Short mmCIF file of C-alpha atoms in Angstrom, two decimals:
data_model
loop_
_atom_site.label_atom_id
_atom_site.label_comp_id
_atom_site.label_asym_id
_atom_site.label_seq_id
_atom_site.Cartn_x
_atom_site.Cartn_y
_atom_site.Cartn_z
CA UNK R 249 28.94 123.35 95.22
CA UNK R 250 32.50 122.45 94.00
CA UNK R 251 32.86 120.35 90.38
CA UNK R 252 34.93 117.33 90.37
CA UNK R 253 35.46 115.70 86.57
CA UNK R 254 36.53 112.12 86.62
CA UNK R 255 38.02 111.61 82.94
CA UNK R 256 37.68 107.62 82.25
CA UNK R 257 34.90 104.58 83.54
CA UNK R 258 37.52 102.49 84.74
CA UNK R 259 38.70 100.85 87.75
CA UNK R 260 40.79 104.05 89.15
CA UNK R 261 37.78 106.10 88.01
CA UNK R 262 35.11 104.15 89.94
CA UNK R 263 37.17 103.77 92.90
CA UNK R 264 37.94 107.16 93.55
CA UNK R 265 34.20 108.40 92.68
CA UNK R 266 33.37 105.40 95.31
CA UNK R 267 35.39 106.75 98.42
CA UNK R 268 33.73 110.24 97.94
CA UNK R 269 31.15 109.45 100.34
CA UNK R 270 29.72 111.79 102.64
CA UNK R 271 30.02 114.95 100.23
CA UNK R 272 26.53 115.32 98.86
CA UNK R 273 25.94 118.72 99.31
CA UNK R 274 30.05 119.89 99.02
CA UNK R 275 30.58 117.79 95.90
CA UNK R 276 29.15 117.47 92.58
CA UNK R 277 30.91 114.54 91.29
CA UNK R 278 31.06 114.02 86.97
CA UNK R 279 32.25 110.98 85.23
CA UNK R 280 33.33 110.75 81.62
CA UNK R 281 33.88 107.91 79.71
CA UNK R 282 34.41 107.66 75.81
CA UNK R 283 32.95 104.53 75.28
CA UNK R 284 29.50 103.43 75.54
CA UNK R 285 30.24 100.77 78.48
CA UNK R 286 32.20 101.52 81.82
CA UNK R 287 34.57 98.74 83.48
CA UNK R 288 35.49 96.86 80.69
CA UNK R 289 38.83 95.57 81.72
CA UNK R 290 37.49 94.89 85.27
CA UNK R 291 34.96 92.54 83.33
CA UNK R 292 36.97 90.78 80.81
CA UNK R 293 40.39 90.27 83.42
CA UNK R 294 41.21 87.43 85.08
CA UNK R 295 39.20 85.10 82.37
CA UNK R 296 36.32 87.31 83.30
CA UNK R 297 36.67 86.28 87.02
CA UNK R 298 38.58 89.65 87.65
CA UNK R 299 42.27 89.23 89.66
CA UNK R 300 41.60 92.26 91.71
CA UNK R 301 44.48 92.17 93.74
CA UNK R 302 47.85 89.79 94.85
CA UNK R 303 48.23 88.09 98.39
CA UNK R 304 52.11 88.97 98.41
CA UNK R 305 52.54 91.85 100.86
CA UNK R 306 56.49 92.46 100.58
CA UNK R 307 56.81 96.08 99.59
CA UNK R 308 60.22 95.30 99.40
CA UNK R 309 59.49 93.14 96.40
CA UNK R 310 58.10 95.80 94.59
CA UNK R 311 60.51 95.92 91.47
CA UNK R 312 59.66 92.25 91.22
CA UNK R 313 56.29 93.38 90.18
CA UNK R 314 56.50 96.71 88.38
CA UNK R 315 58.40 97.10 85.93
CA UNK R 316 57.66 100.51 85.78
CA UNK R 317 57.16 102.26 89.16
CA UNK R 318 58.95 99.72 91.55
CA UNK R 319 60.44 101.10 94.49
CA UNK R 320 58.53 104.38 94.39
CA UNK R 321 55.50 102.79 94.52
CA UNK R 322 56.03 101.95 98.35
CA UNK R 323 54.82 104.94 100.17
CA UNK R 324 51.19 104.78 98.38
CA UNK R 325 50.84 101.11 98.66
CA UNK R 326 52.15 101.87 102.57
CA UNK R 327 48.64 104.00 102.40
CA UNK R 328 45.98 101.70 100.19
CA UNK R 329 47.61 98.46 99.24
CA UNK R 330 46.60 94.85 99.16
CA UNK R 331 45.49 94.39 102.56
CA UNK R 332 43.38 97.75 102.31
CA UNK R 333 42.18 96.68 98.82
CA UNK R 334 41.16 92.86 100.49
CA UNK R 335 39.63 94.93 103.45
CA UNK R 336 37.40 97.46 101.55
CA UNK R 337 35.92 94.73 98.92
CA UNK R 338 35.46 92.17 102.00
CA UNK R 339 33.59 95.14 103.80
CA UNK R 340 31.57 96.04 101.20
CA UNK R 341 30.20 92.33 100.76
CA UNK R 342 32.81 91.70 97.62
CA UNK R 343 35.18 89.07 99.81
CA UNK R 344 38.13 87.64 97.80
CA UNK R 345 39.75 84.67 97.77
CA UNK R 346 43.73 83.18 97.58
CA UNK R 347 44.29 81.17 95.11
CA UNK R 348 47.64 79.06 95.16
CA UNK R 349 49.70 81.48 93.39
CA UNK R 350 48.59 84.21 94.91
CA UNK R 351 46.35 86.17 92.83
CA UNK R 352 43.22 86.79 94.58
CA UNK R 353 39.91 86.94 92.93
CA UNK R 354 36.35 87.39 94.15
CA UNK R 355 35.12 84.28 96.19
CA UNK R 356 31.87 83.96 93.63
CA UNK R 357 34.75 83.39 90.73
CA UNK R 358 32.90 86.33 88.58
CA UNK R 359 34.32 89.93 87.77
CA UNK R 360 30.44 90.78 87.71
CA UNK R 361 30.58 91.19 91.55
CA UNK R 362 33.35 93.13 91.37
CA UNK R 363 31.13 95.32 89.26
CA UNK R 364 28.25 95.55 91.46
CA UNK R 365 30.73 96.62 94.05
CA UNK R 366 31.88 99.49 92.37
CA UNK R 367 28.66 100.96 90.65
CA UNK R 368 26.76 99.82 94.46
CA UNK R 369 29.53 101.95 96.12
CA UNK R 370 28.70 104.77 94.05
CA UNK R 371 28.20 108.03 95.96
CA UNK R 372 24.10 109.75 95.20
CA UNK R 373 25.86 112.39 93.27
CA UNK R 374 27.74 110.88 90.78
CA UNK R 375 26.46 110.93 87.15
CA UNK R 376 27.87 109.02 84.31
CA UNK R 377 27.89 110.61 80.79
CA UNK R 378 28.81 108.17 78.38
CA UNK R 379 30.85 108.36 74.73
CA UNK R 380 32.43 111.67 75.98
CA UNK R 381 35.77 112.37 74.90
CA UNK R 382 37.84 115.01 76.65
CA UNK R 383 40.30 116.30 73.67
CA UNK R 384 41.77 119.43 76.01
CA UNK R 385 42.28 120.60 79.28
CA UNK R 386 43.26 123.80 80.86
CA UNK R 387 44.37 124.04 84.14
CA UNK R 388 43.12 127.57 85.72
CA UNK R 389 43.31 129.62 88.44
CA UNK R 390 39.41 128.89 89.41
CA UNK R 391 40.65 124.65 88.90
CA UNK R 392 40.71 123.02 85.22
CA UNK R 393 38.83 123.73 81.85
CA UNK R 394 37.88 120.70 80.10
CA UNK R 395 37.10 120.82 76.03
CA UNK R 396 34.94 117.63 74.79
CA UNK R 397 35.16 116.15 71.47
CA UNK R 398 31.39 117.64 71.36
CA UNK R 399 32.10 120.86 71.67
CA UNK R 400 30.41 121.21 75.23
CA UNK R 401 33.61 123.04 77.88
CA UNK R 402 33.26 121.81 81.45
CA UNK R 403 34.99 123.79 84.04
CA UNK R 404 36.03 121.79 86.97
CA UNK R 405 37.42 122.71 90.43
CA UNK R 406 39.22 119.02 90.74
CA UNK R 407 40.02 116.59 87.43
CA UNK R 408 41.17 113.35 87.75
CA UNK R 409 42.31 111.83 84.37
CA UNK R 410 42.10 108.11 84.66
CA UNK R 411 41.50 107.52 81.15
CA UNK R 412 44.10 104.01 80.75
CA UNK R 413 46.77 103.32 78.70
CA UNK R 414 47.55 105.48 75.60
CA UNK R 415 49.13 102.98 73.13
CA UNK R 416 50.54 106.32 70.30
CA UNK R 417 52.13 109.48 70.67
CA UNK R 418 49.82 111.80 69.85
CA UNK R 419 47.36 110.28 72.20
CA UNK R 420 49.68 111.80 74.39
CA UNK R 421 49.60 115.30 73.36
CA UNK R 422 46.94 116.40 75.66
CA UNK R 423 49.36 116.74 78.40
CA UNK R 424 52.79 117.27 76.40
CA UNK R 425 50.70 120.66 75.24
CA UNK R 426 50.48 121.92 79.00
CA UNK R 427 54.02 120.95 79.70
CA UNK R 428 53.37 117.88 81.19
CA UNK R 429 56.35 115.28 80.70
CA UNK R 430 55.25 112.43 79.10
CA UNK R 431 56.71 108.64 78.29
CA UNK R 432 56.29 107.19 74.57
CA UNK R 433 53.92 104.28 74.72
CA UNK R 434 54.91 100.56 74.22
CA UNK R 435 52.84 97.48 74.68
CA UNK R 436 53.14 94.99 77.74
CA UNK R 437 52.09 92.31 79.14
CA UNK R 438 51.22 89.98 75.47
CA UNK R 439 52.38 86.73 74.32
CA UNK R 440 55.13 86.13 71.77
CA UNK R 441 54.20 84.94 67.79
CA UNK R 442 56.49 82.36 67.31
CA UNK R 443 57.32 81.11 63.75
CA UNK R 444 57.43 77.56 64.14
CA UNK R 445 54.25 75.88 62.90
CA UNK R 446 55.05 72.90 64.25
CA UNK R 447 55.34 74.34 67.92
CA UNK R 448 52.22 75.38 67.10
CA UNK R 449 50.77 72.39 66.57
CA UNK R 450 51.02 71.70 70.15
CA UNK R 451 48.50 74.36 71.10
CA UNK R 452 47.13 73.66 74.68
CA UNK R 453 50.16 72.12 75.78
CA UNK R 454 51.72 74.06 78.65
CA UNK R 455 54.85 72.82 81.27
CA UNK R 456 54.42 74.55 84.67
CA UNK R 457 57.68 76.00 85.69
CA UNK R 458 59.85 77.51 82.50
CA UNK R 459 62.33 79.95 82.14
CA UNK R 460 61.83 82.23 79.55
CA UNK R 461 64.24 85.09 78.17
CA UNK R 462 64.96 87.26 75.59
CA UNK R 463 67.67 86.94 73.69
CA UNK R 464 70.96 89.33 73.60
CA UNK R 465 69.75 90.54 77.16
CA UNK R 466 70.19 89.47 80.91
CA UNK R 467 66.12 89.30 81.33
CA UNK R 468 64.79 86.00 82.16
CA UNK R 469 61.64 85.13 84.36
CA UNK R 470 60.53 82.05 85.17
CA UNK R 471 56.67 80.55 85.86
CA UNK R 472 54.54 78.65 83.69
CA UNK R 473 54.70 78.16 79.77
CA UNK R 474 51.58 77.54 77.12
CA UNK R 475 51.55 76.75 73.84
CA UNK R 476 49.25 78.17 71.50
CA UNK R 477 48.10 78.33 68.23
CA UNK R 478 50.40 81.71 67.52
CA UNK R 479 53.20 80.45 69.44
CA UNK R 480 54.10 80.80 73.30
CA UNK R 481 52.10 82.52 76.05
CA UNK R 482 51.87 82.26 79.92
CA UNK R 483 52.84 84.03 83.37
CA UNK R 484 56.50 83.60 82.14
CA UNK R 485 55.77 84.79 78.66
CA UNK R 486 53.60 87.80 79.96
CA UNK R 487 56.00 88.73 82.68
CA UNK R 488 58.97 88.74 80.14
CA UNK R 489 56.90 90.90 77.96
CA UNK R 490 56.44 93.42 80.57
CA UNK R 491 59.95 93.73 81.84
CA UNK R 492 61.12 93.68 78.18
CA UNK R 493 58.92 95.91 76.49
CA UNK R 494 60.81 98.56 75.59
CA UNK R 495 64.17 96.06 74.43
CA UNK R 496 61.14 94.16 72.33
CA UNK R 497 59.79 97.48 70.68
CA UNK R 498 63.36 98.46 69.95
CA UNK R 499 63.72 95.32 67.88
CA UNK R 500 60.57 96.26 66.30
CA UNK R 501 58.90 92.72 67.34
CA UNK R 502 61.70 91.01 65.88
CA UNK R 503 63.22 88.89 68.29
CA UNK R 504 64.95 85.56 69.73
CA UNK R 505 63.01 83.95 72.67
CA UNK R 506 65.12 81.19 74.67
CA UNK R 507 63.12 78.60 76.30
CA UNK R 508 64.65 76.35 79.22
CA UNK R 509 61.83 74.25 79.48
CA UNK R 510 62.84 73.06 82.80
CA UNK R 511 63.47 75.50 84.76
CA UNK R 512 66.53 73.89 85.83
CA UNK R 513 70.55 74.85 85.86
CA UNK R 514 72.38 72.91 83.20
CA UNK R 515 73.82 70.73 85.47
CA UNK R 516 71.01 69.27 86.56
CA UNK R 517 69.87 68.74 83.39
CA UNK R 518 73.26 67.11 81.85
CA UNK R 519 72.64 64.82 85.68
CA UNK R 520 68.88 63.66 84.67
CA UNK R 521 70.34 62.97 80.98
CA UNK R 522 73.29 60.87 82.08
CA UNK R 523 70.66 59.26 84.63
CA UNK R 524 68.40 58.76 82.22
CA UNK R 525 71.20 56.85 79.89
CA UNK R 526 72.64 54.99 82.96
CA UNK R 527 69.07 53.39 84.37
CA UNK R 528 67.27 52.95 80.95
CA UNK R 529 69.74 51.64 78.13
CA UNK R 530 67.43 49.97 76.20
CA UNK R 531 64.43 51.63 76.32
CA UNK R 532 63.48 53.72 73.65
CA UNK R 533 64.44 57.70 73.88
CA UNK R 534 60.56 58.83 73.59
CA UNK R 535 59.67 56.54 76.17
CA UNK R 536 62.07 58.17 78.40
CA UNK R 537 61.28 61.97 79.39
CA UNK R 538 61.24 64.30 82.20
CA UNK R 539 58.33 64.35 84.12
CA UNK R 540 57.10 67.61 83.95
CA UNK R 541 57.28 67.54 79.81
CA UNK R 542 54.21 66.09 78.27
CA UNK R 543 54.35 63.70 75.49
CA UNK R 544 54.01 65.37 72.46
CA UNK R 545 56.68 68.66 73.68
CA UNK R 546 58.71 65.63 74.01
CA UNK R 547 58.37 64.63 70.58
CA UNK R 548 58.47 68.08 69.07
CA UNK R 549 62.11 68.47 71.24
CA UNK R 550 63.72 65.53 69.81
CA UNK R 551 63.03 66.32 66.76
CA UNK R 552 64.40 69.57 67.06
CA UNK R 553 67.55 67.93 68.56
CA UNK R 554 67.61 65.48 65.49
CA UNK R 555 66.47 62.10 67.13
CA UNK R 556 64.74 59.44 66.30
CA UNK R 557 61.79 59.03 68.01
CA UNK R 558 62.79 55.27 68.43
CA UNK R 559 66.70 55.62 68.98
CA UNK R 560 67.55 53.65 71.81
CA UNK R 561 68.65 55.52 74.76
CA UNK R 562 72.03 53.68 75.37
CA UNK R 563 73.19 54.15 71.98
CA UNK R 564 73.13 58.27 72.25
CA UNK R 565 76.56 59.79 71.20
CA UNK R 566 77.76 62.33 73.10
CA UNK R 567 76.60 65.03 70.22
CA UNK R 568 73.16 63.66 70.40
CA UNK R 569 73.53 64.46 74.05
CA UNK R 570 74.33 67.56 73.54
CA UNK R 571 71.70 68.87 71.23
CA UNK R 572 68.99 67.16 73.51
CA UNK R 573 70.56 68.99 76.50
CA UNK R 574 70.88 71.96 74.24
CA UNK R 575 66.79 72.01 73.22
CA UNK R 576 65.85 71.55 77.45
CA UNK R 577 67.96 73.97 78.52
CA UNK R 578 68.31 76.61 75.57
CA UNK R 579 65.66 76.08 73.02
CA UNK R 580 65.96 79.26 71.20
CA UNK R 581 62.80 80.30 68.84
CA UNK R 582 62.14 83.25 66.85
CA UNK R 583 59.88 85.41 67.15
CA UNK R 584 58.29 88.51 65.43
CA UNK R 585 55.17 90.41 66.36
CA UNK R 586 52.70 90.32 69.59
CA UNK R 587 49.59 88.96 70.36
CA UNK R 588 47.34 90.64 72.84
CA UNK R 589 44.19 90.32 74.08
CA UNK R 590 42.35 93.19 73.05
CA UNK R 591 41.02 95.83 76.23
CA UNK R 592 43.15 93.32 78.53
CA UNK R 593 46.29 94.35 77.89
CA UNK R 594 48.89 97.10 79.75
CA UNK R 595 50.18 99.56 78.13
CA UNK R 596 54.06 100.96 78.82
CA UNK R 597 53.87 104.94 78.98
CA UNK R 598 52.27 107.82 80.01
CA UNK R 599 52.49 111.11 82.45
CA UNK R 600 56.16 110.73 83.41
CA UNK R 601 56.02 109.97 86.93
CA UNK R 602 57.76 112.92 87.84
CA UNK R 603 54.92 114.96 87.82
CA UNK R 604 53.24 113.35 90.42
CA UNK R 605 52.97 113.92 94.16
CA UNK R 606 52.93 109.58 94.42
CA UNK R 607 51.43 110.03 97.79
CA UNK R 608 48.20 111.97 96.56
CA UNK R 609 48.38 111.63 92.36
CA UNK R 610 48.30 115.82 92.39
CA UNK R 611 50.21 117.24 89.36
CA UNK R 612 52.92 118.64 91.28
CA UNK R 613 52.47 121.63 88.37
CA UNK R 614 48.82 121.81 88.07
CA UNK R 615 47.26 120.97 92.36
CA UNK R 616 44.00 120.62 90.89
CA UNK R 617 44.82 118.09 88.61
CA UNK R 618 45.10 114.12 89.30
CA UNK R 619 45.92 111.43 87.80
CA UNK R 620 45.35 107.58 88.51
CA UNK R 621 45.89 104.39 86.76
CA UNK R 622 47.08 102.89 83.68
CA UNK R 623 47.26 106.88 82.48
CA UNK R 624 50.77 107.29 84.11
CA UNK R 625 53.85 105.36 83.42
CA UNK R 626 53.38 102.79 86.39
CA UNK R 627 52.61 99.57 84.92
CA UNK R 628 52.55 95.21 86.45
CA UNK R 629 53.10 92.14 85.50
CA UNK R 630 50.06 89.81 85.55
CA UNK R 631 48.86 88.44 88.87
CA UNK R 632 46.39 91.63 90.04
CA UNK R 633 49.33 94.35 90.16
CA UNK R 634 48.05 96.57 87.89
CA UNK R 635 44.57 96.63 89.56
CA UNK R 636 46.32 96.96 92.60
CA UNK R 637 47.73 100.44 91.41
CA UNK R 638 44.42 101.47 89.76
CA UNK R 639 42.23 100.69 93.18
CA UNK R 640 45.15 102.75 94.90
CA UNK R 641 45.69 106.00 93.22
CA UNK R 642 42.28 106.13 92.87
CA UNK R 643 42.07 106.01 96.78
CA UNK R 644 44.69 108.26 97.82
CA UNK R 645 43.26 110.49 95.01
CA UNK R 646 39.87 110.69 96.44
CA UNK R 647 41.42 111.08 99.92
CA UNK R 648 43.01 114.55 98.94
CA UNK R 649 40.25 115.40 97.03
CA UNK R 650 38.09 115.05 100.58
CA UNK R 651 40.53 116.69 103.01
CA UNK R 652 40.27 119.68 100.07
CA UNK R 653 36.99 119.90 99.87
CA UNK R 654 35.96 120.02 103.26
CA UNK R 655 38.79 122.58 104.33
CA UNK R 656 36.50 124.56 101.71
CA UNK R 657 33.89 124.43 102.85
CA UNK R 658 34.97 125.02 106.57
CA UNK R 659 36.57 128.31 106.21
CA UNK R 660 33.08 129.29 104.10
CA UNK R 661 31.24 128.77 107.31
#
């Protein structure tokens, strides 16, 4: 019977150990996992409601969403994308659900079904061995040799190392020692500390379309804005993170963060000013804001733009103008550090994904060796992308592993 090691209890882990049906007596089918629990970012994502996938099909669109992987990524989600990924959990009695911007969860609202999917789908022969740590692995000529932190080796025919995200160096050095080209590790996907305590103060308070960029670049992405109690986070905020996460790490987490908390070209928002002078002259200015700004952001921005909260709109001078303009449009805050939220986060980094045959996840050095998910330097923005990638490298992983396996075992008989 042939050996397959699955390094990692994730969601690329599960998923290919769950389309290895139908190989009970070919394939005896391992699963490692470090920890002591298995699925742990399938449980806690989404607000523990678990955004398994995204509803927009346009592989075109593709560097939209990954900020690492992008185009390439088109020929495996032409194999197991979304609409496989909607398919298999709706066939499996998992159905999902589209919510209005996009992201599709599981129609109970729970990641816990999710869950039961995966450990349900489970072939017979799998079996889990929990808090074991693979420190080495040698690829061979009879498959892979696998060294845990025990002391126990494994020898393998097939590995697929699906561990997630490696967040320093020398977690890297595992595959860097078999000549394996690797890409240093930076955070994504986290919200920004901001060092304004009285932006702060407004935690909870969130505008639903902002533009949000970092400073001294071109990268700006737009969405919605919160507040919190360490500054600013959000689909804008996350997906600027992402796409910036290497500029941000070369600043060392010291950075300018410009806020147009509008959305809107600076025309149109020099038009609603004059407007706003023109039809209301004698109201007063904090009576007098733009819709989609609540209250108290309105506050905070006139006092960042020097007004009184009781300055009468038709008296503005054409500075005062212009610094209220100026905090809508270009409200620039500093930041330094990240927050993230614990297992949720992505991490930048990984196998290089020049070593991979995309199609399959072989090691185009090593064909007995696989890799799937976070593990390899392919990485989302929020909204179900990076589960998309896990659920399918894990697929197109398992699928290689079958068509392997039973070529085996046919030329044996």
């Amino acid at each position: 019977m042939l050996h397959l090691v699955i390094i990692g209890g994730g969601a690329a882990g599960f998923f290919c150990a769950a389309n290895l049906h139908g190989l009970e007596k070919e394939l005896k089918i391992t699963i490692l996992e470090k920890t002591s629990k298995t699925l742990g970012k399938v449980k806690i994502s989404g607000g523990g409601r678990c955004n398994v996938t995204n509803a927009d099909f346009n592989l075109n669109r593709l560097d939209e969403y990954y900020p690492r992987g992008g185009k390439k990524l088109k020929k495996l989600f032409s194999i197991f994308g979304q609409k496989e990924t909607i398919s298999w959990f709706e066939k499996r009695g998992a159905p999902l659900k589209v919510e209005d911007d996009q992201r599709m969860f599981p129609q109970s609202n729970d990641s816990q079904t999710i869950i039961d999917c995966l450990r349900r789908e489970l072939p017979s022969q799998v079996h889990i061995r929990m808090k074991e740590e693979v420190i080495a692995f040698q690829p061979n000529k009879d498959g892979c040799r696998l060294q845990l932190a025990s002391g126990e080796v494994l020898q393998a025919d097939y590995v697929v190392i699906a561990a997630g995200g490696k967040n320093k160096n020398e977690h890297l050095n595992v595959f860097t020692e078999n000549n394996l080209e690797v890409v240093a590790p930076a955070p994504s996907l986290f919200s920004f500390n901001v060092h304004d305590n009285d932006l702060r103060q407004l935690k909870g308070l969130a505008v639903s379309d902002a533009e949000v960029r970092i400073e001294g670049t071109k990268l700006k992405y737009a969405g919605p804005a919160i507040i919190t109690h360490w500054g600013l986070s959000g689909p804008a905020v996350l997906k600027a993170s992402a796409f910036a996460a290497r500029v941000i790490q070369e600043k060392e987490y010291e950075y300018e963060v410009g806020v147009n908390w509008l959305n809107q070209s600076e025309e149109e928002i020099v038009d609603f000013l004059r407007v706003m002078k023109d039809v209301h002259p004698k109201k007063m200015i904090s009576n007098i804001k733009p819709e989609a700004i609540p209250q108290r952001l309105w506050r905070y921005l006139l006092e960042r733009a020097e007004l009184r909260e009781d300055k009468i709109v038709g008296e503005l001078s054409k500075k005062e103008m212009n610094r209220l303009r100026e905090n809508l449009f270009h409200c620039v805050l500093k930041a330094k550090g990240k927050t993230t939220y614990k297992d949720e986060f992505v991490t930048a980094g990984g196998l290089s994904i020049d070593e991979l045959q995309l199609k399959t996840m072989r090691s185009h050095k090593y064909p007995s060796v696989y890799f799937a998910g976070e593990v390899v330097d392919i990485d989302g923005i929020t909204g179900g992308y990076n589960f998309t990638f896990a659920w399918a490298s894990g697929f197109v992983a398992a699928s290689d592993i079958r068509k392997r396996v039973l070529e085996i075992t046919a030329n044996q008989t």
